PDB file of C-alpha atoms in Angstrom:
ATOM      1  CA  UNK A   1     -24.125   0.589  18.265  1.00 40.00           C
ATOM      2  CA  UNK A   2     -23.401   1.584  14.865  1.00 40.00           C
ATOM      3  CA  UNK A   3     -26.674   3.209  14.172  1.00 43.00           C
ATOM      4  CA  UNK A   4     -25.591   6.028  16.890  1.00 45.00           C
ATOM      5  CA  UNK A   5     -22.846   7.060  14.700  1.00 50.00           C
ATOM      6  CA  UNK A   6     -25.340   8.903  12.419  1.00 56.00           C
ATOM      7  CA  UNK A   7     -25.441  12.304  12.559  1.00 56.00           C
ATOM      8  CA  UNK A   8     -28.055  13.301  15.158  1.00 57.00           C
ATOM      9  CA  UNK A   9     -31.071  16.008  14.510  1.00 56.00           C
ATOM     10  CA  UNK A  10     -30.497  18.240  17.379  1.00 61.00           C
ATOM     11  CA  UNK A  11     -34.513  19.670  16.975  1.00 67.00           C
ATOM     12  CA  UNK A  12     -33.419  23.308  18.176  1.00 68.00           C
ATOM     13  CA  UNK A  13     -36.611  24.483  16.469  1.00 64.00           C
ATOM     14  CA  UNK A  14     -38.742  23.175  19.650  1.00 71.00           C
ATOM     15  CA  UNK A  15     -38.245  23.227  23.722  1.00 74.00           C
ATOM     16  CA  UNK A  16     -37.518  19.912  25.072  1.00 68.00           C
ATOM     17  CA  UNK A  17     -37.994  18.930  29.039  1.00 68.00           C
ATOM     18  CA  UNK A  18     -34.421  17.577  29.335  1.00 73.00           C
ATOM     19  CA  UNK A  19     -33.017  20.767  27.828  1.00 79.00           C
ATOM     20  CA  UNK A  20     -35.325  22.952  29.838  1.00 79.00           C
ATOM     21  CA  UNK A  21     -34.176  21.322  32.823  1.00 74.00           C
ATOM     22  CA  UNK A  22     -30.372  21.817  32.005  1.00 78.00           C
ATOM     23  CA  UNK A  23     -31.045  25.273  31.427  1.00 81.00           C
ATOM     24  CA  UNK A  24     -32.362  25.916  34.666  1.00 78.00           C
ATOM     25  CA  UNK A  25     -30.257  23.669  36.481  1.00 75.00           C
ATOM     26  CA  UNK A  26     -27.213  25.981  34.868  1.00 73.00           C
ATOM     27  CA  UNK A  27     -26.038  23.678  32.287  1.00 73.00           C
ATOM     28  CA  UNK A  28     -24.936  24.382  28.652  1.00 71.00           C
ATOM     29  CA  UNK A  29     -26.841  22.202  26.185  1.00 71.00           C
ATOM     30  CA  UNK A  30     -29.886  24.279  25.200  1.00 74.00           C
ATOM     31  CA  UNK A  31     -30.671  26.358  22.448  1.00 78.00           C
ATOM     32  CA  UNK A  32     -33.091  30.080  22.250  1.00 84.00           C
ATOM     33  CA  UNK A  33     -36.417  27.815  22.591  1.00 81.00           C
ATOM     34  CA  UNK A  34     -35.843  26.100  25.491  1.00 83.00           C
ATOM     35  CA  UNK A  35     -34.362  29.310  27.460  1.00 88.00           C
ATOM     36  CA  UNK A  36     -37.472  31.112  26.566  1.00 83.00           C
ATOM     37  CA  UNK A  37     -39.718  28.138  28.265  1.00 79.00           C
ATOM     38  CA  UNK A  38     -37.172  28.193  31.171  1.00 78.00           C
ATOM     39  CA  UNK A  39     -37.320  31.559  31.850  1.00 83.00           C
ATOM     40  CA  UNK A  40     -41.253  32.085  31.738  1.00 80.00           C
ATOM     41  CA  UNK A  41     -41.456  29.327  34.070  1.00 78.00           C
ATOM     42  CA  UNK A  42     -38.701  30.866  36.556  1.00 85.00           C
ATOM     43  CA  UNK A  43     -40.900  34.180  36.272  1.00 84.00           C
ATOM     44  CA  UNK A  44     -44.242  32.047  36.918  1.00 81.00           C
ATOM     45  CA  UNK A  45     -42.693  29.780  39.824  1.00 87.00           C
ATOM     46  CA  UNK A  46     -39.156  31.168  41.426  1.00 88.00           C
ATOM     47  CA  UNK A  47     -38.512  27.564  43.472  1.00 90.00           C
ATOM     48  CA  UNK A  48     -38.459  25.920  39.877  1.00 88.00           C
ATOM     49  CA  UNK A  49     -34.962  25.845  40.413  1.00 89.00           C
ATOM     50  CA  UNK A  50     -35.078  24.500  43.609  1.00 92.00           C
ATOM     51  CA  UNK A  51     -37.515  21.832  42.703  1.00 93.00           C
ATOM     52  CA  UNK A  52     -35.469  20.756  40.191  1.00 89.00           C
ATOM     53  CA  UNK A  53     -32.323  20.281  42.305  1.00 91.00           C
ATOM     54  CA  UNK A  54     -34.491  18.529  44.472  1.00 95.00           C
ATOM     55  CA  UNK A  55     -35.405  16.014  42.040  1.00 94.00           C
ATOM     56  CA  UNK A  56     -31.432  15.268  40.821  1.00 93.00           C
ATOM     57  CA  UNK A  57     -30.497  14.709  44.491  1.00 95.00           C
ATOM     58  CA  UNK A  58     -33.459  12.352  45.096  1.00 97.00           C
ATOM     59  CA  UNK A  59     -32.830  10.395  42.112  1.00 97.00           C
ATOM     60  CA  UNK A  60     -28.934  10.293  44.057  1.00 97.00           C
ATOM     61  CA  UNK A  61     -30.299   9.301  47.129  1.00 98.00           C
ATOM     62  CA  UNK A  62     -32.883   6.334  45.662  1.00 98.00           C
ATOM     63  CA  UNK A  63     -29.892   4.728  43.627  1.00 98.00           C
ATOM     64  CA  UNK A  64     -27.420   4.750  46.094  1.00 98.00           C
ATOM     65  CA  UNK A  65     -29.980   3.547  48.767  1.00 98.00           C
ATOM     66  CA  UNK A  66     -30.946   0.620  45.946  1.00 98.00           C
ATOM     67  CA  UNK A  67     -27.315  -0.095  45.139  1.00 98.00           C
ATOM     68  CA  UNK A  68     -25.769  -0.102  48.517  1.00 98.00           C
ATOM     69  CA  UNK A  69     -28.441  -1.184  51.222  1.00 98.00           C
ATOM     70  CA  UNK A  70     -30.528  -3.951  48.507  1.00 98.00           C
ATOM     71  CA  UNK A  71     -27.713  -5.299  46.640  1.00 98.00           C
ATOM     72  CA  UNK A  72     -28.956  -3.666  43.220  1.00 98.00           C
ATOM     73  CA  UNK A  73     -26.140  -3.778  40.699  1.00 98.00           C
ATOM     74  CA  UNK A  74     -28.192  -3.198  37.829  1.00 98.00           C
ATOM     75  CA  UNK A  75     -30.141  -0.396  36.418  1.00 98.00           C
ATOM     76  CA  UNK A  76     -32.587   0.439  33.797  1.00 98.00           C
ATOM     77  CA  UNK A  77     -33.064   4.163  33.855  1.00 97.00           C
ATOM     78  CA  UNK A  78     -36.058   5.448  31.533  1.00 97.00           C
ATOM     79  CA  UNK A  79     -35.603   9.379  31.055  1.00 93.00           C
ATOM     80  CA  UNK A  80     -31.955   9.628  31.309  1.00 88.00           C
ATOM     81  CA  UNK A  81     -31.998  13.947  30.310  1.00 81.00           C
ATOM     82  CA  UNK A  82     -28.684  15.643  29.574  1.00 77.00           C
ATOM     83  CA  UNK A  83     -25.895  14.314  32.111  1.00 75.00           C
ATOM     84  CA  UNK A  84     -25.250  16.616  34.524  1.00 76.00           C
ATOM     85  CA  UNK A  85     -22.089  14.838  37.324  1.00 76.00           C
ATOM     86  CA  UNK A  86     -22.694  12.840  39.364  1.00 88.00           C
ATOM     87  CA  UNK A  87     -24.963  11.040  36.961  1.00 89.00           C
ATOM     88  CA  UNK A  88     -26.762   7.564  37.748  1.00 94.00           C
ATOM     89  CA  UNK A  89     -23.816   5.377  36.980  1.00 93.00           C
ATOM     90  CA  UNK A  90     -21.361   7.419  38.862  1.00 93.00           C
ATOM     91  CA  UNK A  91     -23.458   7.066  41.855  1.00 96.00           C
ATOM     92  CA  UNK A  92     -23.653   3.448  41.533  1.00 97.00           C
ATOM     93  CA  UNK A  93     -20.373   2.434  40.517  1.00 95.00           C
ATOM     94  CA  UNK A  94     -18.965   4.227  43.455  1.00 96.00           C
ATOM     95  CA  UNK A  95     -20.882   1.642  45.133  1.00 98.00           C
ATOM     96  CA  UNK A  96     -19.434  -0.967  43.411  1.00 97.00           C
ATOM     97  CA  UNK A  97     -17.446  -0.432  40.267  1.00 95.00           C
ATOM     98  CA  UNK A  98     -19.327  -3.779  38.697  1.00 96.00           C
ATOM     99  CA  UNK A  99     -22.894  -2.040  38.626  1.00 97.00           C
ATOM    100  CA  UNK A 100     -24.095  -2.525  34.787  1.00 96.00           C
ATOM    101  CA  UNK A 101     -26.361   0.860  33.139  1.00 96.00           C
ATOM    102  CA  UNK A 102     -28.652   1.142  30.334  1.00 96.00           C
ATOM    103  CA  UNK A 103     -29.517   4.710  30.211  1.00 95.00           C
ATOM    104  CA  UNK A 104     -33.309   5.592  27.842  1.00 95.00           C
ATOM    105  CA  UNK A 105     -34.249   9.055  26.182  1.00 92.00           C
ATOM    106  CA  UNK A 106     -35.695  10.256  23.239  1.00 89.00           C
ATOM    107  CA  UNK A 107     -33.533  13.687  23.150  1.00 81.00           C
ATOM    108  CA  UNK A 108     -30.576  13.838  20.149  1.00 80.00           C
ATOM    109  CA  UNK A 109     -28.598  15.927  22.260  1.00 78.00           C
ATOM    110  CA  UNK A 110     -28.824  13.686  25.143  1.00 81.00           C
ATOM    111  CA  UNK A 111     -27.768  10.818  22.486  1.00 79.00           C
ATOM    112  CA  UNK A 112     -25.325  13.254  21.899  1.00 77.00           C
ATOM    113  CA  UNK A 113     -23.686  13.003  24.803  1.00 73.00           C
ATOM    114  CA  UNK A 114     -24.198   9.263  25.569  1.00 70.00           C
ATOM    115  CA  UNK A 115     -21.773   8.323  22.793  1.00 67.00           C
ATOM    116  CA  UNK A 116     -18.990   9.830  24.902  1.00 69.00           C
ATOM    117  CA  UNK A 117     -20.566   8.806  28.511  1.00 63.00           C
ATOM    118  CA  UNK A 118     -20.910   5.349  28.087  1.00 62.00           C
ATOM    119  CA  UNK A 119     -16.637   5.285  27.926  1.00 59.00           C
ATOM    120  CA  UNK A 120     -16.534   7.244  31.555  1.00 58.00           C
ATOM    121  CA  UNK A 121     -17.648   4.075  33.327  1.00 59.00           C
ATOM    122  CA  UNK A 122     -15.652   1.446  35.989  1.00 62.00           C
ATOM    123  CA  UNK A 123     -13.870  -0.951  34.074  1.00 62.00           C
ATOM    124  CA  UNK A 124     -15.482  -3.738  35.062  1.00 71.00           C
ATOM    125  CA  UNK A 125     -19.741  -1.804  34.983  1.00 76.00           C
ATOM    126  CA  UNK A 126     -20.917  -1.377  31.806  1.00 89.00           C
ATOM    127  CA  UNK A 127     -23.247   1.306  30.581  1.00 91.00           C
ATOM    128  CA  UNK A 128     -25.387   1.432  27.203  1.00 93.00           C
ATOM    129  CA  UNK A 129     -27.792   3.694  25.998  1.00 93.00           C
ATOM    130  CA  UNK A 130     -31.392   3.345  23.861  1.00 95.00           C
ATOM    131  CA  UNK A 131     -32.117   5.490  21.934  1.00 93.00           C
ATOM    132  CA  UNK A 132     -36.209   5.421  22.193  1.00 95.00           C
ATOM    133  CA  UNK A 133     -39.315   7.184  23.633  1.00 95.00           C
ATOM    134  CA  UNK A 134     -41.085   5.708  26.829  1.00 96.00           C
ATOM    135  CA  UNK A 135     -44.424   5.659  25.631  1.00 96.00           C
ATOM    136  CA  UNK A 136     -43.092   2.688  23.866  1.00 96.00           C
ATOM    137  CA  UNK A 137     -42.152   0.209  26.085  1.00 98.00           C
ATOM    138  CA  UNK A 138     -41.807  -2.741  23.720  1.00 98.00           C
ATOM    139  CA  UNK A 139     -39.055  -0.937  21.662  1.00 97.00           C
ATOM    140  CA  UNK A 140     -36.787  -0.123  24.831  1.00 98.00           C
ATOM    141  CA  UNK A 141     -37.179  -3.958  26.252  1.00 98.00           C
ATOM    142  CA  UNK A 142     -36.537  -5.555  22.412  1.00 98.00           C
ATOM    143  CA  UNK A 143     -33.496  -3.230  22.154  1.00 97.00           C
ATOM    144  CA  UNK A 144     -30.746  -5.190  21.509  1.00 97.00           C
ATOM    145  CA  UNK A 145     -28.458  -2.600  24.040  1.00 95.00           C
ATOM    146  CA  UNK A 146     -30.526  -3.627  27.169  1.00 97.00           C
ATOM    147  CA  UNK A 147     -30.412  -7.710  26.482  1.00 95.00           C
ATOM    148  CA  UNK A 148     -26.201  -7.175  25.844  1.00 95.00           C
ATOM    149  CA  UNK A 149     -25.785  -5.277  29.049  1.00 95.00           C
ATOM    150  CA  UNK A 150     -28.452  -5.825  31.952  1.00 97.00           C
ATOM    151  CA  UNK A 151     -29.022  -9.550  32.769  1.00 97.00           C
ATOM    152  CA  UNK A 152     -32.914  -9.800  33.109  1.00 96.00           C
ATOM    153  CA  UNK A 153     -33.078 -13.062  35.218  1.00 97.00           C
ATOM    154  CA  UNK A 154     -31.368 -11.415  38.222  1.00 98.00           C
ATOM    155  CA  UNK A 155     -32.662  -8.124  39.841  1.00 98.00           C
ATOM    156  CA  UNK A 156     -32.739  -4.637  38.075  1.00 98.00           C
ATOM    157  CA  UNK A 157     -33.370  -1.477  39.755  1.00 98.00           C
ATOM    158  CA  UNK A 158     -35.936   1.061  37.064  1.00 98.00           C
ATOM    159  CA  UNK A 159     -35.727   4.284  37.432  1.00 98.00           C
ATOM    160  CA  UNK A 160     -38.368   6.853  35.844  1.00 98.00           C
ATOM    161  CA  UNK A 161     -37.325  10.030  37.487  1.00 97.00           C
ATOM    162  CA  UNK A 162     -39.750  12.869  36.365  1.00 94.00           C
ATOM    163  CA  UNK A 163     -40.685  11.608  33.014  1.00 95.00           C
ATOM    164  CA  UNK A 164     -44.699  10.636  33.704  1.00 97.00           C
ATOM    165  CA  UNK A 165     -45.843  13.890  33.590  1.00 96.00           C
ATOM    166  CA  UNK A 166     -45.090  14.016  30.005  1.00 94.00           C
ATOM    167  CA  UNK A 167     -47.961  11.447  29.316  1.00 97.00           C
ATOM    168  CA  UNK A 168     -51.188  13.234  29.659  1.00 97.00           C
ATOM    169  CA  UNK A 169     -53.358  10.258  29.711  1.00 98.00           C
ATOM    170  CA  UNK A 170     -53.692   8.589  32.672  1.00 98.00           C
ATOM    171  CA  UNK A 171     -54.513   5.133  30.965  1.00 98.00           C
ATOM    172  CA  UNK A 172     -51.544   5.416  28.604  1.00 98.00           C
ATOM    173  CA  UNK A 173     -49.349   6.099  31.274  1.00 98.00           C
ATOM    174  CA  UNK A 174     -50.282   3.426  34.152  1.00 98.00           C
ATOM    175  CA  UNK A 175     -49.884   1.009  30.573  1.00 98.00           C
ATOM    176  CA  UNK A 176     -46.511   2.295  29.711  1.00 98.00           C
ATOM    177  CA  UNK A 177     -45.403   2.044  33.107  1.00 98.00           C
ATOM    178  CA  UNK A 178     -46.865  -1.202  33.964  1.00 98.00           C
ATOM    179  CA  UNK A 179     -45.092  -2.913  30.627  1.00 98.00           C
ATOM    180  CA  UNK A 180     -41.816  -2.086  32.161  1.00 98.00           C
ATOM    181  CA  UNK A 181     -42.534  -3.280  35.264  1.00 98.00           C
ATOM    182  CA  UNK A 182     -44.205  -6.384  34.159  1.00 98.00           C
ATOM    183  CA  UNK A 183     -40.994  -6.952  32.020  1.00 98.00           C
ATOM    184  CA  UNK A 184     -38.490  -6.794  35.226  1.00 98.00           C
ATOM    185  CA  UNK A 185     -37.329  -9.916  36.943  1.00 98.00           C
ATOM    186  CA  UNK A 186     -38.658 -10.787  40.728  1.00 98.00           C
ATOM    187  CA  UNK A 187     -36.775  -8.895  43.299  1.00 98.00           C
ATOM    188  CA  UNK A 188     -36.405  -5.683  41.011  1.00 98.00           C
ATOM    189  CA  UNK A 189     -37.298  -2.359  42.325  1.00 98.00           C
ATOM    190  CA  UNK A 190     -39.262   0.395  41.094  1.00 98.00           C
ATOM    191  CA  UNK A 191     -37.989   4.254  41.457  1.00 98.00           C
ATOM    192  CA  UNK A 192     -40.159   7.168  40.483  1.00 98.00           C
ATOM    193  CA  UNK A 193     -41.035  10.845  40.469  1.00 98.00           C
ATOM    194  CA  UNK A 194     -44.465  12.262  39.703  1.00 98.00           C
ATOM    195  CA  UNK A 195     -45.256  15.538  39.194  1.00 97.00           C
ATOM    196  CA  UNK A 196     -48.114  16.909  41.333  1.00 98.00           C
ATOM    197  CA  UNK A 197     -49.941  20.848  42.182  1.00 97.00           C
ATOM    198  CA  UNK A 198     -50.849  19.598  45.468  1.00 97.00           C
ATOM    199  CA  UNK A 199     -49.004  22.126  47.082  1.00 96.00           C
ATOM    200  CA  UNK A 200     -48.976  25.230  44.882  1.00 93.00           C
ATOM    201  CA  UNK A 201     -51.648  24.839  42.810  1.00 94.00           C
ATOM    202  CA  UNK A 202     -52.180  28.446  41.652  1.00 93.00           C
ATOM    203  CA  UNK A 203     -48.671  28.815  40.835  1.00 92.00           C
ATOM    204  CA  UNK A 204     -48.004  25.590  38.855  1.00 93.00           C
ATOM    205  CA  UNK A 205     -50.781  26.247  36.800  1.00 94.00           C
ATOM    206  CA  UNK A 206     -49.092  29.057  35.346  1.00 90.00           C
ATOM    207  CA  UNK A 207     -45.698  26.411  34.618  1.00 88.00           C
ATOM    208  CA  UNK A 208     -48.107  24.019  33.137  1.00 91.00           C
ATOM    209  CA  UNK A 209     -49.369  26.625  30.479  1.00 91.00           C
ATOM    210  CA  UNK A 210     -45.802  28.028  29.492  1.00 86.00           C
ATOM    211  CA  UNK A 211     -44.080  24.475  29.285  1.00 84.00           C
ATOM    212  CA  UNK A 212     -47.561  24.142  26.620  1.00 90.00           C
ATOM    213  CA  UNK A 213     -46.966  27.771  25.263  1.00 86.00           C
ATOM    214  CA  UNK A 214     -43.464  26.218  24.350  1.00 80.00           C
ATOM    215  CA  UNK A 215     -44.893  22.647  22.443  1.00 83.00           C
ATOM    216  CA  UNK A 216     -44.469  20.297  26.278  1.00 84.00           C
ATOM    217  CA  UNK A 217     -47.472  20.335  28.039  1.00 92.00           C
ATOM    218  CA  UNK A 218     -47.223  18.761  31.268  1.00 92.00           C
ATOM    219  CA  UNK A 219     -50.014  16.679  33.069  1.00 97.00           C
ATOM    220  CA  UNK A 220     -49.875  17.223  37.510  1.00 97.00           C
ATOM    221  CA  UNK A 221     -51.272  14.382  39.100  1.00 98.00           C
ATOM    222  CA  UNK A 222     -52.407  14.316  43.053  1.00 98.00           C
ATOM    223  CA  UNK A 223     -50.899  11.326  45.365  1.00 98.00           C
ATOM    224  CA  UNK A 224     -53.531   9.107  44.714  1.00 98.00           C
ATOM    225  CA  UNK A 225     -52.442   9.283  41.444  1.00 98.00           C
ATOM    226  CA  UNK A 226     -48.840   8.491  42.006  1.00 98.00           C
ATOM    227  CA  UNK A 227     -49.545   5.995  44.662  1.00 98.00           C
ATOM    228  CA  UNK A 228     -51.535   4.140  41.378  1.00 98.00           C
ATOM    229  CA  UNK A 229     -48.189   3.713  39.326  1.00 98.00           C
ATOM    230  CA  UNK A 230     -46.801   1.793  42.150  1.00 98.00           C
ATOM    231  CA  UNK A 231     -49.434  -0.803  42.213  1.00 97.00           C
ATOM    232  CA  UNK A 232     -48.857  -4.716  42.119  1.00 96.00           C
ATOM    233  CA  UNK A 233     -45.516  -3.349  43.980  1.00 98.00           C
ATOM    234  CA  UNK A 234     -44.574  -3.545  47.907  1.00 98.00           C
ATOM    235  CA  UNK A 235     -43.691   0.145  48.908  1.00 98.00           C
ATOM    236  CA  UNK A 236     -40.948   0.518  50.959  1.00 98.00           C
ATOM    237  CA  UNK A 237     -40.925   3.019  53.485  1.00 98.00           C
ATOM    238  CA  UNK A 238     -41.943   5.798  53.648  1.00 98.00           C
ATOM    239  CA  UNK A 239     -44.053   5.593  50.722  1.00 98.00           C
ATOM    240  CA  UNK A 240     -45.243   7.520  48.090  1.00 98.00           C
ATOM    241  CA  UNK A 241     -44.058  11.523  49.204  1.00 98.00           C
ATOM    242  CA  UNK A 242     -42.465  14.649  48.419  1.00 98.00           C
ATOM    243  CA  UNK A 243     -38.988  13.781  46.959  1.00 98.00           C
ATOM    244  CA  UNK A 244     -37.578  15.993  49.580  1.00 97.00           C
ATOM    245  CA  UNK A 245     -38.545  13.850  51.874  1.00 97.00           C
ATOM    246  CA  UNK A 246     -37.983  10.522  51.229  1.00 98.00           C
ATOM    247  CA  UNK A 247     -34.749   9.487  53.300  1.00 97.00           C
ATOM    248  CA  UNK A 248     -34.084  13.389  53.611  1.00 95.00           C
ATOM    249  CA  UNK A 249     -30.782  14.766  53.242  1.00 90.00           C
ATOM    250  CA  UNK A 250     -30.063  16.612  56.333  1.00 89.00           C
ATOM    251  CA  UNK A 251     -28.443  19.636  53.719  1.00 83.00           C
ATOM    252  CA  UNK A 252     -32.002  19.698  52.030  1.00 84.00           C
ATOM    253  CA  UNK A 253     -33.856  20.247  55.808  1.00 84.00           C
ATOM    254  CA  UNK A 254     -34.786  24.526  54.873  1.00 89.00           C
ATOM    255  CA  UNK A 255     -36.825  23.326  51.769  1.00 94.00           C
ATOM    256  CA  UNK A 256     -40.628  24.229  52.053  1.00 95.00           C
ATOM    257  CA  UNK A 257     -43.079  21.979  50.844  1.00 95.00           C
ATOM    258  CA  UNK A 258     -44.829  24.483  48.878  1.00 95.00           C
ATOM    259  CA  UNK A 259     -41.462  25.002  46.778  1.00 96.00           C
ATOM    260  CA  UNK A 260     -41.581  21.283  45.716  1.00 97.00           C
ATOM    261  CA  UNK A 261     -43.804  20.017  43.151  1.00 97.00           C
ATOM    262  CA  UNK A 262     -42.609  16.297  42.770  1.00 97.00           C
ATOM    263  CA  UNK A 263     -43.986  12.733  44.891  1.00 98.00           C
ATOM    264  CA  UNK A 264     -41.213  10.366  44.392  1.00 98.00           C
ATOM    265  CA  UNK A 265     -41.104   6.452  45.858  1.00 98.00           C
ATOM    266  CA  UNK A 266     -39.317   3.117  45.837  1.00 98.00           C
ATOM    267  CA  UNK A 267     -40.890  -0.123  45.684  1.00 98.00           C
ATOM    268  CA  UNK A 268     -40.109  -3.735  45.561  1.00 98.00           C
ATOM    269  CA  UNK A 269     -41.039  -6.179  42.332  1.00 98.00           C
ATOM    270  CA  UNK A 270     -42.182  -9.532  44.732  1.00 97.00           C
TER     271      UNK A 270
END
């Protein structure tokens, strides 16, 4: 871990999507830029923040699910963004303290912050972050982190919760995604988020152009689409649909479908 000790290059010149999405979501750990691309896209699309909520408590509701009703007690999670409580290992190790994390992201602040996270776990988890991008796949499964703390001959749940929209090219990211997959033991599941217009597609044409006003274009994709990323994987019910709706949480029943840009689904590695 000693290469984390360097001093990090927190980028505040550019917006990134993990400090976007703190901003809206009413954190603290974004600078002028990525305020300015939060707020356009609040004036463009007023549910933003409501989408985005949405997303954080599906992302609760697949781990828990994976870690409590399949046994999961490992987790790869690709796209970690800037913690916000309860984060991925919290949720798990309530579960069962022994659940083992290897958090991914390619922000410095959110590296930032995973020097002091990965000493909040359960005693007897572990958690360890890489410090990479995930359109490249080799580096995060050669990482020395994820071979010290995950075990890959016994099941690993992967998470990549709204992070595919980021690679524009279909082919690059059905390859990246793939990689990971292929790279998972039998019996691992498969958690993700895709970003889709389906349901507002006047509206979130106007987010796509001011997250690429502010330097992160953003790529919508229909359900077809998503459905492909899950492919050579067993779906588990209910399949590939609006995050909002995938085991629904009763407290989440007022939220229209038009205010929710995401598909989200878990499947199983055979």
């Amino acid at each position: 871990m000693d290469e984390q000790k360097e001093p990090v290059d927190l980028r505040t010149d550019q917006a990134h999507g993990a400090r976007i999405y703190d901003y809206i979501l009413g954190g603290k750990d974004h600078y002028a830029k990525d305020r300015e691309a939060g707020d356009a896209s609040l004036q463009a699309w007023p549910a933003l923040r409501t989408h985005m909520r949405a997303n954080r408590t599906f992302m609760h509701r697949v781990v828990r699910y994976l870690a409590a009703e399949k046994g999961v007690r490992q987790f790869l999670d690709i796209g970690t963004g800037i913690p916000t409580s309860p984060n991925l290992h919290e949720v798990v190790q309530q579960v069962d303290p022994r659940c083992r994390v290897v958090y991914v992201d390619n922000d410095p602040i959110v590296l930032v912050h995973a020097r002091a996270f990965m000493d909040t776990g359960s005693a007897e988890g572990g958690i360890n972050y890489i410090d990479a991008d995930m359109r490249e796949p080799d580096k995060i499964l050669s990482a020395p982190q994820l071979r010290d703390t995950l075990d890959l001959t016994r099941p690993v749940g992967l998470t990549m919760i709204a992070m595919v929209h980021f690679i524009l090219d279909d082919d690059e990211a059905y390859r990246v995604v793939r990689r990971v997959i292929d790279a998972m033991p039998p019996g691992s599941y498969f958690a993700a988020s895709v970003a889709t217009d389906d349901f507002a597609p006047e509206v979130l044409a106007k987010v796509a152009r001011t997250y690429a006003d502010h330097g992160e274009p953003l790529r919508w994709r229909t359900r077809a689409q998503a459905e492909k990323f899950f492919e050579g994987t067993e779906l588990l019910d209910p399949g590939v649909v609006q995050i909002h709706k995938w085991h629904p949480d009763p407290a989440e029943a007022g939220i229209r479908d038009e205010d929710i840009a995401m598909y989200g689904g878990v499947a199983y590695k055979p």
